[in-house]
Amino acid sequence: MMLDTNLIRADFPILRRRVGESPLAYLDSANTSQKPRQVVDAVAEHYLQHNANVARAMHLLGAEATHAFEDARGKVARFIGAPRPEEVVFTKNASEALNLVANSLGAGLKPGDEVVISVMEHHSNIVPWQLVCQRTGATLRWFDITDEGRLDLEAAERDNLINERTKIVSITAVSNVLGTHNPVALLAEKAHAVGALMVVDGSQSVPHEATDVSTMGADFLAFTSHKMLGPTGLGVLWGRYELLANMPPFLGGGEMIEVVEMERSTYAAPPHRFEAGTPPIAQAVGLGVAVDYLSRIGMDAIAEHEHELTKYALGKLTSIDGLTILGPTVAVDRGSAISFNLEGVHPHDVMQVLDSRGVAIRGGHHCARPLHKRLGHQSSTRASSYLYTTPAEIDALADALVFTRDYFAPKLKG
């Protein structure tokens, strides 16, 4: 079922922009989504009518700001099926959420322990684990991928990748480059069988499909506001409460404390233990409205819309001579981000030519350099859709790619 994109796009004034003579075709939502007027208005209204610090000011505005902030936490908790809002920690982005887990969980690692990630991870789910392993003497190991761009589960089983030394498994739910859906529940089962904890990077899954932390098997889930219609400057970490309650704080400062003495301090209960200093208040309000917007449309409807668009886009792109898709070429267990290369044309050149024709995509290694190296590509070009994307925009992408190929590499013309 395709969504009524005309009705949805009316809420996104930016989508009415033109680039020169061309209408804007925004196909960079895996990088950051556009924001509906409702979210922008909510942020503005908060600053204009309710601006105050939370959990500090005891006046009317302080009470209103605190209520709005905690109400947003509750909305996020319900959106992902969390048993209680205290399991939702606000950070400044998904990268900080993953750093929080790596540092706080990593405090208990020691030589001989192992952390397992995959070669398809975003740098935000690689570098924090590298740092904590360097600091503690633990060993970092990773899943390889198949030629199709899926986790190589057979090789992992053969190499005993998840074993009695494994303490943490941290995997992306959906690759931001390949679009691959990873078997999170299966990996969580394997991790828990050896006493390890399961961390999931949901940055490319939570905005696009229904999420229920009570059934997915994860112990921690990180995602970010700006990819799901919300403001920038806000991320989310969900964690099982009993685990959060036993973790040391990541950052120190105001509001994360219980009692401070010159000799020592005690710390607040979760989530406030992990929210040092003034939090992103207006951004949380905006995310709450974004969650309302997504819920009103329905995550299942959004997922189905994107599935149909992805199937359509893969059909268009695979028919272009000289174009190579990175990752699965069929819309099965696959997200809406599609990365590709045109033979003989650098991704930055592709991106610039497409931009001149109004098609906004991303070129580079998409913060996943090890994955590109594994695939034998220096970088790639990525197109990504969302609930407001139309088939006409996919057509504009395909036409612009043919134009680009014919301009730079006419010998590849079919």
mmCIF file of C-alpha atoms in Angstrom:
data_model
loop_
_atom_site.group_PDB
_atom_site.id
_atom_site.type_symbol
_atom_site.label_atom_id
_atom_site.label_comp_id
_atom_site.label_asym_id
_atom_site.label_seq_id
_atom_site.Cartn_x
_atom_site.Cartn_y
_atom_site.Cartn_z
ATOM 1 C CA MET A 1 0.000 0.000 0.000
ATOM 2 C CA MET A 2 1.456 3.331 -1.103
ATOM 3 C CA LEU A 3 0.864 6.276 1.196
ATOM 4 C CA ASP A 4 -0.964 9.416 0.100
ATOM 5 C CA THR A 5 2.256 11.300 -0.516
ATOM 6 C CA ASN A 6 0.440 14.417 -1.731
ATOM 7 C CA LEU A 7 -1.204 14.744 1.682
ATOM 8 C CA ILE A 8 2.042 14.003 3.520
ATOM 9 C CA ARG A 9 4.206 16.297 1.391
ATOM 10 C CA ALA A 10 1.894 19.224 2.132
ATOM 11 C CA ASP A 11 3.356 19.125 5.672
ATOM 12 C CA PHE A 12 6.930 19.543 4.352
ATOM 13 C CA PRO A 13 7.327 23.009 2.785
ATOM 14 C CA ILE A 14 10.971 22.309 1.895
ATOM 15 C CA LEU A 15 9.858 19.643 -0.595
ATOM 16 C CA ARG A 16 8.262 22.393 -2.713
ATOM 17 C CA ARG A 17 11.662 23.980 -3.365
ATOM 18 C CA ARG A 18 13.219 23.985 -6.805
ATOM 19 C CA VAL A 19 16.867 23.623 -7.754
ATOM 20 C CA GLY A 20 17.288 25.840 -10.772
ATOM 21 C CA GLU A 21 14.672 24.680 -13.263
ATOM 22 C CA SER A 22 14.137 21.322 -11.554
ATOM 23 C CA PRO A 23 11.881 20.357 -8.661
ATOM 24 C CA LEU A 24 13.781 19.123 -5.612
ATOM 25 C CA ALA A 25 13.906 15.323 -5.366
ATOM 26 C CA TYR A 26 15.206 14.754 -1.835
ATOM 27 C CA LEU A 27 16.728 11.262 -1.723
ATOM 28 C CA ASP A 28 19.061 11.679 1.252
ATOM 29 C CA SER A 29 16.789 10.721 4.140
ATOM 30 C CA ALA A 30 19.196 8.079 5.488
ATOM 31 C CA ASN A 31 21.517 11.017 6.135
ATOM 32 C CA THR A 32 18.834 13.200 7.710
ATOM 33 C CA SER A 33 15.095 13.320 7.179
ATOM 34 C CA GLN A 34 13.119 16.428 6.408
ATOM 35 C CA LYS A 35 10.878 17.872 9.148
ATOM 36 C CA PRO A 36 7.120 18.402 8.953
ATOM 37 C CA ARG A 37 5.684 21.781 9.829
ATOM 38 C CA GLN A 38 4.154 20.273 12.987
ATOM 39 C CA VAL A 39 7.595 19.501 14.421
ATOM 40 C CA VAL A 40 9.074 22.880 13.510
ATOM 41 C CA ASP A 41 6.058 24.668 14.987
ATOM 42 C CA ALA A 42 6.285 22.662 18.223
ATOM 43 C CA VAL A 43 9.937 23.597 18.710
ATOM 44 C CA ALA A 44 9.212 27.260 18.001
ATOM 45 C CA GLU A 45 6.188 27.270 20.293
ATOM 46 C CA HIS A 46 8.231 25.761 23.113
ATOM 47 C CA TYR A 47 10.876 28.464 22.862
ATOM 48 C CA LEU A 48 8.307 31.244 22.505
ATOM 49 C CA GLN A 49 5.927 30.145 25.284
ATOM 50 C CA HIS A 50 7.505 27.586 27.654
ATOM 51 C CA ASN A 51 11.263 28.097 27.609
ATOM 52 C CA ALA A 52 12.963 27.250 30.931
ATOM 53 C CA ASN A 53 15.403 24.707 32.284
ATOM 54 C CA VAL A 54 14.085 21.326 33.382
ATOM 55 C CA ALA A 55 14.223 19.800 36.881
ATOM 56 C CA ARG A 56 15.709 23.031 38.282
ATOM 57 C CA ALA A 57 13.359 25.998 37.974
ATOM 58 C CA MET A 58 10.395 25.769 40.332
ATOM 59 C CA HIS A 59 8.326 28.440 38.589
ATOM 60 C CA LEU A 60 5.510 27.941 36.065
ATOM 61 C CA LEU A 61 7.736 27.904 32.992
ATOM 62 C CA GLY A 62 10.090 25.422 34.640
ATOM 63 C CA ALA A 63 7.184 23.127 35.453
ATOM 64 C CA GLU A 64 5.861 23.384 31.891
ATOM 65 C CA ALA A 65 9.266 22.666 30.362
ATOM 66 C CA THR A 66 9.852 19.709 32.670
ATOM 67 C CA HIS A 67 6.422 18.273 31.896
ATOM 68 C CA ALA A 68 6.972 18.651 28.137
ATOM 69 C CA PHE A 69 10.432 17.060 28.335
ATOM 70 C CA GLU A 70 9.266 14.051 30.349
ATOM 71 C CA ASP A 71 6.124 13.727 28.244
ATOM 72 C CA ALA A 72 8.362 13.361 25.199
ATOM 73 C CA ARG A 73 10.328 10.652 26.995
ATOM 74 C CA GLY A 74 7.087 8.782 27.599
ATOM 75 C CA LYS A 75 6.069 9.082 23.948
ATOM 76 C CA VAL A 76 9.406 7.662 22.804
ATOM 77 C CA ALA A 77 9.117 4.802 25.291
ATOM 78 C CA ARG A 78 5.675 3.867 23.974
ATOM 79 C CA PHE A 79 6.840 4.211 20.369
ATOM 80 C CA ILE A 80 9.503 1.509 20.837
ATOM 81 C CA GLY A 81 7.526 -0.660 23.255
ATOM 82 C CA ALA A 82 9.679 0.078 26.307
ATOM 83 C CA PRO A 83 8.134 -1.139 29.590
ATOM 84 C CA ARG A 84 8.856 2.157 31.357
ATOM 85 C CA PRO A 85 9.962 5.672 30.370
ATOM 86 C CA GLU A 86 12.907 5.530 32.790
ATOM 87 C CA GLU A 87 14.571 3.176 30.302
ATOM 88 C CA VAL A 88 14.827 5.994 27.732
ATOM 89 C CA VAL A 89 17.969 8.129 27.971
ATOM 90 C CA PHE A 90 18.285 11.303 25.915
ATOM 91 C CA THR A 91 21.715 11.956 24.392
ATOM 92 C CA LYS A 92 22.838 14.402 21.726
ATOM 93 C CA ASN A 93 22.828 11.791 18.927
ATOM 94 C CA ALA A 94 23.066 8.042 18.291
ATOM 95 C CA SER A 95 26.868 8.281 18.283
ATOM 96 C CA GLU A 96 26.831 9.558 21.858
ATOM 97 C CA ALA A 97 24.344 6.846 22.823
ATOM 98 C CA LEU A 98 26.700 4.168 21.511
ATOM 99 C CA ASN A 99 29.678 5.830 23.185
ATOM 100 C CA LEU A 100 27.713 5.852 26.434
ATOM 101 C CA VAL A 101 27.122 2.102 26.236
ATOM 102 C CA ALA A 102 30.683 1.359 25.175
ATOM 103 C CA ASN A 103 32.192 3.388 28.007
ATOM 104 C CA SER A 104 29.811 2.375 30.780
ATOM 105 C CA LEU A 105 29.570 -1.310 29.880
ATOM 106 C CA GLY A 106 33.188 -1.295 28.825
ATOM 107 C CA ALA A 107 34.271 -0.275 32.321
ATOM 108 C CA GLY A 108 33.868 -3.922 33.308
ATOM 109 C CA LEU A 109 35.843 -5.437 30.422
ATOM 110 C CA LYS A 110 39.270 -7.008 30.963
ATOM 111 C CA PRO A 111 41.957 -8.826 28.953
ATOM 112 C CA GLY A 112 40.568 -12.044 27.510
ATOM 113 C CA ASP A 113 37.069 -10.623 27.070
ATOM 114 C CA GLU A 114 35.741 -10.163 23.540
ATOM 115 C CA VAL A 115 33.452 -7.634 21.862
ATOM 116 C CA VAL A 116 31.794 -8.613 18.569
ATOM 117 C CA ILE A 117 30.662 -6.142 15.901
ATOM 118 C CA SER A 118 30.449 -6.434 12.086
ATOM 119 C CA VAL A 119 32.327 -5.064 9.096
ATOM 120 C CA MET A 120 29.150 -3.294 7.937
ATOM 121 C CA GLU A 121 28.900 -1.012 10.979
ATOM 122 C CA HIS A 122 28.752 2.773 10.895
ATOM 123 C CA HIS A 123 31.913 4.287 12.391
ATOM 124 C CA SER A 124 29.828 5.166 15.464
ATOM 125 C CA ASN A 125 29.514 1.453 16.192
ATOM 126 C CA ILE A 126 33.180 0.702 15.481
ATOM 127 C CA VAL A 127 35.357 3.435 16.962
ATOM 128 C CA PRO A 128 33.848 3.459 20.507
ATOM 129 C CA TRP A 129 34.461 -0.302 20.787
ATOM 130 C CA GLN A 130 37.990 0.078 19.428
ATOM 131 C CA LEU A 131 38.699 2.691 22.081
ATOM 132 C CA VAL A 132 37.299 0.673 24.963
ATOM 133 C CA CYS A 133 39.127 -2.474 23.861
ATOM 134 C CA GLN A 134 42.397 -0.545 23.604
ATOM 135 C CA ARG A 135 41.821 0.825 27.076
ATOM 136 C CA THR A 136 40.829 -2.436 28.775
ATOM 137 C CA GLY A 137 42.814 -5.034 26.856
ATOM 138 C CA ALA A 138 39.670 -6.724 25.549
ATOM 139 C CA THR A 139 39.659 -8.105 22.004
ATOM 140 C CA LEU A 140 37.507 -6.713 19.189
ATOM 141 C CA ARG A 141 36.181 -9.255 16.653
ATOM 142 C CA TRP A 142 33.694 -8.887 13.820
ATOM 143 C CA PHE A 143 31.315 -10.590 11.414
ATOM 144 C CA ASP A 144 32.340 -10.618 7.767
ATOM 145 C CA ILE A 145 29.748 -10.351 4.974
ATOM 146 C CA THR A 146 28.790 -12.503 2.003
ATOM 147 C CA ASP A 147 29.129 -11.356 -1.585
ATOM 148 C CA GLU A 148 25.447 -10.411 -1.463
ATOM 149 C CA GLY A 149 26.104 -8.038 1.426
ATOM 150 C CA ARG A 150 24.580 -10.017 4.291
ATOM 151 C CA LEU A 151 26.245 -11.129 7.516
ATOM 152 C CA ASP A 152 28.265 -14.299 6.919
ATOM 153 C CA LEU A 153 26.645 -16.382 9.622
ATOM 154 C CA GLU A 154 28.222 -19.634 8.400
ATOM 155 C CA ALA A 155 31.747 -18.230 8.675
ATOM 156 C CA ALA A 156 30.932 -16.813 12.125
ATOM 157 C CA GLU A 157 29.719 -20.238 13.273
ATOM 158 C CA ARG A 158 32.793 -21.930 11.819
ATOM 159 C CA ASP A 159 35.109 -19.425 13.542
ATOM 160 C CA ASN A 160 33.197 -19.630 16.840
ATOM 161 C CA LEU A 161 32.823 -15.859 16.718
ATOM 162 C CA ILE A 162 30.334 -15.655 19.579
ATOM 163 C CA ASN A 163 31.714 -17.791 22.391
ATOM 164 C CA GLU A 164 32.161 -18.000 26.150
ATOM 165 C CA ARG A 165 34.641 -15.078 26.040
ATOM 166 C CA THR A 166 32.138 -12.788 24.324
ATOM 167 C CA LYS A 167 30.787 -10.096 26.642
ATOM 168 C CA ILE A 168 29.109 -7.686 24.194
ATOM 169 C CA VAL A 169 27.669 -8.052 20.690
ATOM 170 C CA SER A 170 26.901 -4.718 18.970
ATOM 171 C CA ILE A 171 25.271 -4.829 15.536
ATOM 172 C CA THR A 172 23.343 -2.483 13.283
ATOM 173 C CA ALA A 173 19.735 -3.521 12.674
ATOM 174 C CA VAL A 174 19.873 -2.173 9.103
ATOM 175 C CA SER A 175 23.033 -1.220 7.217
ATOM 176 C CA ASN A 176 23.193 2.443 6.267
ATOM 177 C CA VAL A 177 25.089 1.494 3.088
ATOM 178 C CA LEU A 178 23.778 -1.883 1.964
ATOM 179 C CA GLY A 179 20.240 -1.603 3.277
ATOM 180 C CA THR A 180 20.653 -5.121 4.694
ATOM 181 C CA HIS A 181 18.310 -6.175 7.492
ATOM 182 C CA ASN A 182 20.301 -8.115 10.068
ATOM 183 C CA PRO A 183 18.816 -10.993 12.127
ATOM 184 C CA VAL A 184 18.884 -9.154 15.442
ATOM 185 C CA ALA A 185 16.721 -11.647 17.347
ATOM 186 C CA LEU A 186 18.887 -14.571 16.245
ATOM 187 C CA LEU A 187 22.103 -12.784 17.176
ATOM 188 C CA ALA A 188 20.640 -11.757 20.517
ATOM 189 C CA GLU A 189 19.743 -15.389 21.221
ATOM 190 C CA LYS A 190 23.312 -16.458 20.455
ATOM 191 C CA ALA A 191 24.736 -13.637 22.606
ATOM 192 C CA HIS A 192 22.506 -14.404 25.569
ATOM 193 C CA ALA A 193 23.311 -18.130 25.322
ATOM 194 C CA VAL A 194 26.929 -17.331 26.273
ATOM 195 C CA GLY A 195 26.021 -14.629 28.814
ATOM 196 C CA ALA A 196 26.799 -11.670 26.540
ATOM 197 C CA LEU A 197 24.762 -8.472 26.170
ATOM 198 C CA MET A 198 23.216 -7.366 22.872
ATOM 199 C CA VAL A 199 23.544 -3.747 21.683
ATOM 200 C CA VAL A 200 21.666 -2.663 18.551
ATOM 201 C CA ASP A 201 22.237 0.415 16.399
ATOM 202 C CA GLY A 202 18.691 1.218 15.275
ATOM 203 C CA SER A 203 19.463 4.463 13.459
ATOM 204 C CA GLN A 204 18.294 3.042 10.113
ATOM 205 C CA SER A 205 15.504 0.832 11.475
ATOM 206 C CA VAL A 206 13.529 2.764 14.105
ATOM 207 C CA PRO A 207 12.527 5.554 11.667
ATOM 208 C CA HIS A 208 11.294 3.092 9.058
ATOM 209 C CA GLU A 209 9.545 0.158 10.723
ATOM 210 C CA ALA A 210 7.657 -0.799 13.854
ATOM 211 C CA THR A 211 10.041 -1.398 16.761
ATOM 212 C CA ASP A 212 9.272 -3.360 19.917
ATOM 213 C CA VAL A 213 12.175 -3.694 22.320
ATOM 214 C CA SER A 214 10.219 -6.222 24.374
ATOM 215 C CA THR A 215 10.481 -8.773 21.545
ATOM 216 C CA MET A 216 13.579 -7.853 19.508
ATOM 217 C CA GLY A 217 16.003 -9.414 21.994
ATOM 218 C CA ALA A 218 18.225 -6.368 22.469
ATOM 219 C CA ASP A 219 19.520 -5.199 25.822
ATOM 220 C CA PHE A 220 20.315 -1.728 24.461
ATOM 221 C CA LEU A 221 19.047 0.170 21.415
ATOM 222 C CA ALA A 222 20.476 3.427 20.048
ATOM 223 C CA PHE A 223 18.801 5.687 17.495
ATOM 224 C CA THR A 224 18.557 9.340 16.569
ATOM 225 C CA SER A 225 15.867 11.996 16.278
ATOM 226 C CA HIS A 226 16.962 13.693 13.071
ATOM 227 C CA LYS A 227 16.455 10.611 10.901
ATOM 228 C CA MET A 228 12.832 10.197 12.050
ATOM 229 C CA LEU A 229 11.390 13.661 11.313
ATOM 230 C CA GLY A 230 12.668 15.124 14.607
ATOM 231 C CA PRO A 231 15.210 17.868 15.319
ATOM 232 C CA THR A 232 18.962 17.493 15.152
ATOM 233 C CA GLY A 233 20.957 17.471 18.379
ATOM 234 C CA LEU A 234 19.044 14.632 20.038
ATOM 235 C CA GLY A 235 19.674 10.898 20.249
ATOM 236 C CA VAL A 236 18.093 8.104 22.255
ATOM 237 C CA LEU A 237 19.500 5.186 24.177
ATOM 238 C CA TRP A 238 17.067 2.573 25.405
ATOM 239 C CA GLY A 239 18.366 0.036 27.896
ATOM 240 C CA ARG A 240 16.871 -2.566 30.193
ATOM 241 C CA TYR A 241 16.395 -0.760 33.486
ATOM 242 C CA GLU A 242 18.246 -3.260 35.660
ATOM 243 C CA LEU A 243 21.288 -2.905 33.406
ATOM 244 C CA LEU A 244 21.167 0.902 33.380
ATOM 245 C CA ALA A 245 20.838 0.934 37.162
ATOM 246 C CA ASN A 246 24.097 -1.016 37.503
ATOM 247 C CA MET A 247 26.093 1.018 34.993
ATOM 248 C CA PRO A 248 28.453 3.840 36.007
ATOM 249 C CA PRO A 249 27.752 7.301 34.567
ATOM 250 C CA PHE A 250 29.300 8.331 31.274
ATOM 251 C CA LEU A 251 29.485 12.114 31.832
ATOM 252 C CA GLY A 252 29.584 14.032 35.109
ATOM 253 C CA GLY A 253 27.873 17.293 36.024
ATOM 254 C CA GLY A 254 24.554 18.791 37.009
ATOM 255 C CA GLU A 255 21.402 16.711 37.452
ATOM 256 C CA MET A 256 23.123 13.330 37.122
ATOM 257 C CA ILE A 257 23.970 13.349 40.816
ATOM 258 C CA GLU A 258 22.242 12.365 44.035
ATOM 259 C CA VAL A 259 24.676 13.861 46.580
ATOM 260 C CA VAL A 260 28.001 15.600 45.903
ATOM 261 C CA GLU A 261 30.707 15.880 48.527
ATOM 262 C CA MET A 262 34.242 17.086 47.930
ATOM 263 C CA GLU A 263 35.526 13.557 48.508
ATOM 264 C CA ARG A 264 32.945 11.609 46.511
ATOM 265 C CA SER A 265 29.537 11.693 44.835
ATOM 266 C CA THR A 266 26.553 9.423 44.514
ATOM 267 C CA TYR A 267 24.461 9.276 41.374
ATOM 268 C CA ALA A 268 20.842 9.653 40.399
ATOM 269 C CA ALA A 269 18.760 6.734 39.206
ATOM 270 C CA PRO A 270 18.354 6.165 35.445
ATOM 271 C CA PRO A 271 17.729 7.899 33.156
ATOM 272 C CA HIS A 272 19.000 11.076 34.821
ATOM 273 C CA ARG A 273 22.292 9.417 35.785
ATOM 274 C CA PHE A 274 23.194 9.575 32.096
ATOM 275 C CA GLU A 275 21.892 13.074 31.319
ATOM 276 C CA ALA A 276 24.520 15.430 32.733
ATOM 277 C CA GLY A 277 23.887 19.141 32.295
ATOM 278 C CA THR A 278 21.063 20.921 30.515
ATOM 279 C CA PRO A 279 19.547 18.416 28.077
ATOM 280 C CA PRO A 280 18.194 19.114 24.570
ATOM 281 C CA ILE A 281 14.768 20.177 25.845
ATOM 282 C CA ALA A 282 13.140 21.734 22.792
ATOM 283 C CA GLN A 283 14.579 18.972 20.623
ATOM 284 C CA ALA A 284 12.909 16.359 22.826
ATOM 285 C CA VAL A 285 9.612 18.221 22.489
ATOM 286 C CA GLY A 286 10.066 18.148 18.717
ATOM 287 C CA LEU A 287 10.843 14.426 18.753
ATOM 288 C CA GLY A 288 7.683 13.800 20.747
ATOM 289 C CA VAL A 289 5.662 15.505 18.009
ATOM 290 C CA ALA A 290 7.575 13.564 15.331
ATOM 291 C CA VAL A 291 6.670 10.320 17.108
ATOM 292 C CA ASP A 292 3.021 11.434 17.155
ATOM 293 C CA TYR A 293 3.218 12.146 13.408
ATOM 294 C CA LEU A 294 4.758 8.772 12.555
ATOM 295 C CA SER A 295 2.313 6.938 14.816
ATOM 296 C CA ARG A 296 -0.661 8.666 13.216
ATOM 297 C CA ILE A 297 0.408 7.488 9.763
ATOM 298 C CA GLY A 298 1.379 4.055 11.074
ATOM 299 C CA MET A 299 4.813 2.445 11.007
ATOM 300 C CA ASP A 300 3.543 -0.623 9.159
ATOM 301 C CA ALA A 301 2.127 1.617 6.415
ATOM 302 C CA ILE A 302 5.422 3.511 6.210
ATOM 303 C CA ALA A 303 7.384 0.253 5.972
ATOM 304 C CA GLU A 304 5.132 -1.034 3.197
ATOM 305 C CA HIS A 305 5.385 2.260 1.288
ATOM 306 C CA GLU A 306 9.172 2.147 1.461
ATOM 307 C CA HIS A 307 9.259 -1.528 0.483
ATOM 308 C CA GLU A 308 7.304 -0.798 -2.690
ATOM 309 C CA LEU A 309 9.484 2.218 -3.485
ATOM 310 C CA THR A 310 12.661 0.211 -2.903
ATOM 311 C CA LYS A 311 11.444 -2.567 -5.171
ATOM 312 C CA TYR A 312 10.633 0.017 -7.836
ATOM 313 C CA ALA A 313 13.996 1.776 -7.426
ATOM 314 C CA LEU A 314 15.986 -1.464 -7.594
ATOM 315 C CA GLY A 315 14.181 -2.353 -10.824
ATOM 316 C CA LYS A 316 15.036 1.023 -12.350
ATOM 317 C CA LEU A 317 18.654 1.065 -11.208
ATOM 318 C CA THR A 318 19.556 -2.520 -12.127
ATOM 319 C CA SER A 319 18.493 -1.754 -15.706
ATOM 320 C CA ILE A 320 21.127 0.991 -16.088
ATOM 321 C CA ASP A 321 24.235 -0.270 -17.925
ATOM 322 C CA GLY A 322 27.435 0.428 -16.006
ATOM 323 C CA LEU A 323 25.726 0.783 -12.615
ATOM 324 C CA THR A 324 26.686 -1.563 -9.766
ATOM 325 C CA ILE A 325 24.570 -1.838 -6.626
ATOM 326 C CA LEU A 326 26.304 -2.507 -3.312
ATOM 327 C CA GLY A 327 24.330 -5.025 -1.282
ATOM 328 C CA PRO A 328 21.139 -6.945 -2.030
ATOM 329 C CA THR A 329 19.602 -6.215 -5.427
ATOM 330 C CA VAL A 330 16.148 -7.478 -4.466
ATOM 331 C CA ALA A 331 13.775 -5.910 -1.936
ATOM 332 C CA VAL A 332 13.862 -8.819 0.518
ATOM 333 C CA ASP A 333 15.021 -8.215 4.114
ATOM 334 C CA ARG A 334 16.214 -4.869 2.861
ATOM 335 C CA GLY A 335 15.854 -1.221 3.853
ATOM 336 C CA SER A 336 15.355 1.749 1.562
ATOM 337 C CA ALA A 337 18.958 2.997 1.377
ATOM 338 C CA ILE A 338 20.516 1.967 -1.956
ATOM 339 C CA SER A 339 24.229 2.507 -2.559
ATOM 340 C CA PHE A 340 25.739 2.157 -6.012
ATOM 341 C CA ASN A 341 28.552 3.185 -8.341
ATOM 342 C CA LEU A 342 28.649 4.207 -11.981
ATOM 343 C CA GLU A 343 31.629 2.658 -13.742
ATOM 344 C CA GLY A 344 34.321 5.236 -14.434
ATOM 345 C CA VAL A 345 32.555 8.071 -12.582
ATOM 346 C CA HIS A 346 33.572 9.202 -9.098
ATOM 347 C CA PRO A 347 30.661 9.334 -6.613
ATOM 348 C CA HIS A 348 31.331 13.007 -5.923
ATOM 349 C CA ASP A 349 30.936 13.761 -9.625
ATOM 350 C CA VAL A 350 27.713 11.755 -9.687
ATOM 351 C CA MET A 351 26.450 13.658 -6.680
ATOM 352 C CA GLN A 352 27.259 17.059 -8.189
ATOM 353 C CA VAL A 353 25.665 16.337 -11.552
ATOM 354 C CA LEU A 354 22.532 14.960 -9.897
ATOM 355 C CA ASP A 355 22.373 18.005 -7.642
ATOM 356 C CA SER A 356 22.402 20.257 -10.718
ATOM 357 C CA ARG A 357 19.265 18.402 -11.839
ATOM 358 C CA GLY A 358 17.546 18.757 -8.467
ATOM 359 C CA VAL A 359 18.262 15.223 -7.191
ATOM 360 C CA ALA A 360 19.769 15.285 -3.681
ATOM 361 C CA ILE A 361 21.767 12.161 -2.804
ATOM 362 C CA ARG A 362 24.937 11.417 -0.846
ATOM 363 C CA GLY A 363 28.384 10.491 -2.135
ATOM 364 C CA GLY A 364 31.312 9.186 -0.063
ATOM 365 C CA HIS A 365 31.923 6.269 2.270
ATOM 366 C CA HIS A 366 28.873 7.118 4.419
ATOM 367 C CA CYS A 367 30.854 6.748 7.676
ATOM 368 C CA ALA A 368 31.444 3.092 6.775
ATOM 369 C CA ARG A 369 34.947 3.007 5.322
ATOM 370 C CA PRO A 370 35.798 -0.579 6.433
ATOM 371 C CA LEU A 371 32.709 -1.857 4.623
ATOM 372 C CA HIS A 372 33.656 -0.088 1.387
ATOM 373 C CA LYS A 373 37.200 -1.464 1.659
ATOM 374 C CA ARG A 374 35.780 -4.962 2.150
ATOM 375 C CA LEU A 375 33.647 -4.549 -0.980
ATOM 376 C CA GLY A 376 36.552 -3.204 -3.024
ATOM 377 C CA HIS A 377 35.070 0.262 -3.479
ATOM 378 C CA GLN A 378 36.716 3.513 -2.411
ATOM 379 C CA SER A 379 33.298 5.099 -1.901
ATOM 380 C CA SER A 380 29.777 5.021 -3.323
ATOM 381 C CA THR A 381 26.703 7.049 -4.097
ATOM 382 C CA ARG A 382 23.591 6.510 -1.984
ATOM 383 C CA ALA A 383 19.934 7.276 -2.596
ATOM 384 C CA SER A 384 17.500 6.852 0.277
ATOM 385 C CA SER A 385 13.756 7.344 0.492
ATOM 386 C CA TYR A 386 11.217 7.909 3.250
ATOM 387 C CA LEU A 387 7.494 8.299 3.785
ATOM 388 C CA TYR A 388 7.324 11.444 1.608
ATOM 389 C CA THR A 389 9.207 9.985 -1.384
ATOM 390 C CA THR A 390 7.333 9.439 -4.659
ATOM 391 C CA PRO A 391 7.903 7.142 -7.668
ATOM 392 C CA ALA A 392 8.387 10.284 -9.754
ATOM 393 C CA GLU A 393 11.449 11.122 -7.660
ATOM 394 C CA ILE A 394 12.848 7.652 -8.327
ATOM 395 C CA ASP A 395 12.281 8.284 -12.036
ATOM 396 C CA ALA A 396 14.144 11.587 -11.738
ATOM 397 C CA LEU A 397 17.030 9.727 -10.055
ATOM 398 C CA ALA A 398 17.231 7.100 -12.795
ATOM 399 C CA ASP A 399 17.031 9.679 -15.592
ATOM 400 C CA ALA A 400 19.746 11.791 -13.964
ATOM 401 C CA LEU A 401 22.008 8.748 -13.570
ATOM 402 C CA VAL A 402 21.633 7.850 -17.240
ATOM 403 C CA PHE A 403 22.461 11.456 -18.150
ATOM 404 C CA THR A 404 25.532 11.359 -15.868
ATOM 405 C CA ARG A 405 26.748 8.062 -17.293
ATOM 406 C CA ASP A 406 26.342 9.246 -20.864
ATOM 407 C CA TYR A 407 28.195 12.482 -20.099
ATOM 408 C CA PHE A 408 31.182 10.917 -18.329
ATOM 409 C CA ALA A 409 31.323 7.462 -19.857
ATOM 410 C CA PRO A 410 29.406 7.412 -23.159
ATOM 411 C CA LYS A 411 30.986 4.065 -24.123
ATOM 412 C CA LEU A 412 28.768 2.451 -21.445
ATOM 413 C CA LYS A 413 25.614 3.720 -23.108
ATOM 414 C CA GLY A 414 23.333 0.792 -23.875
#
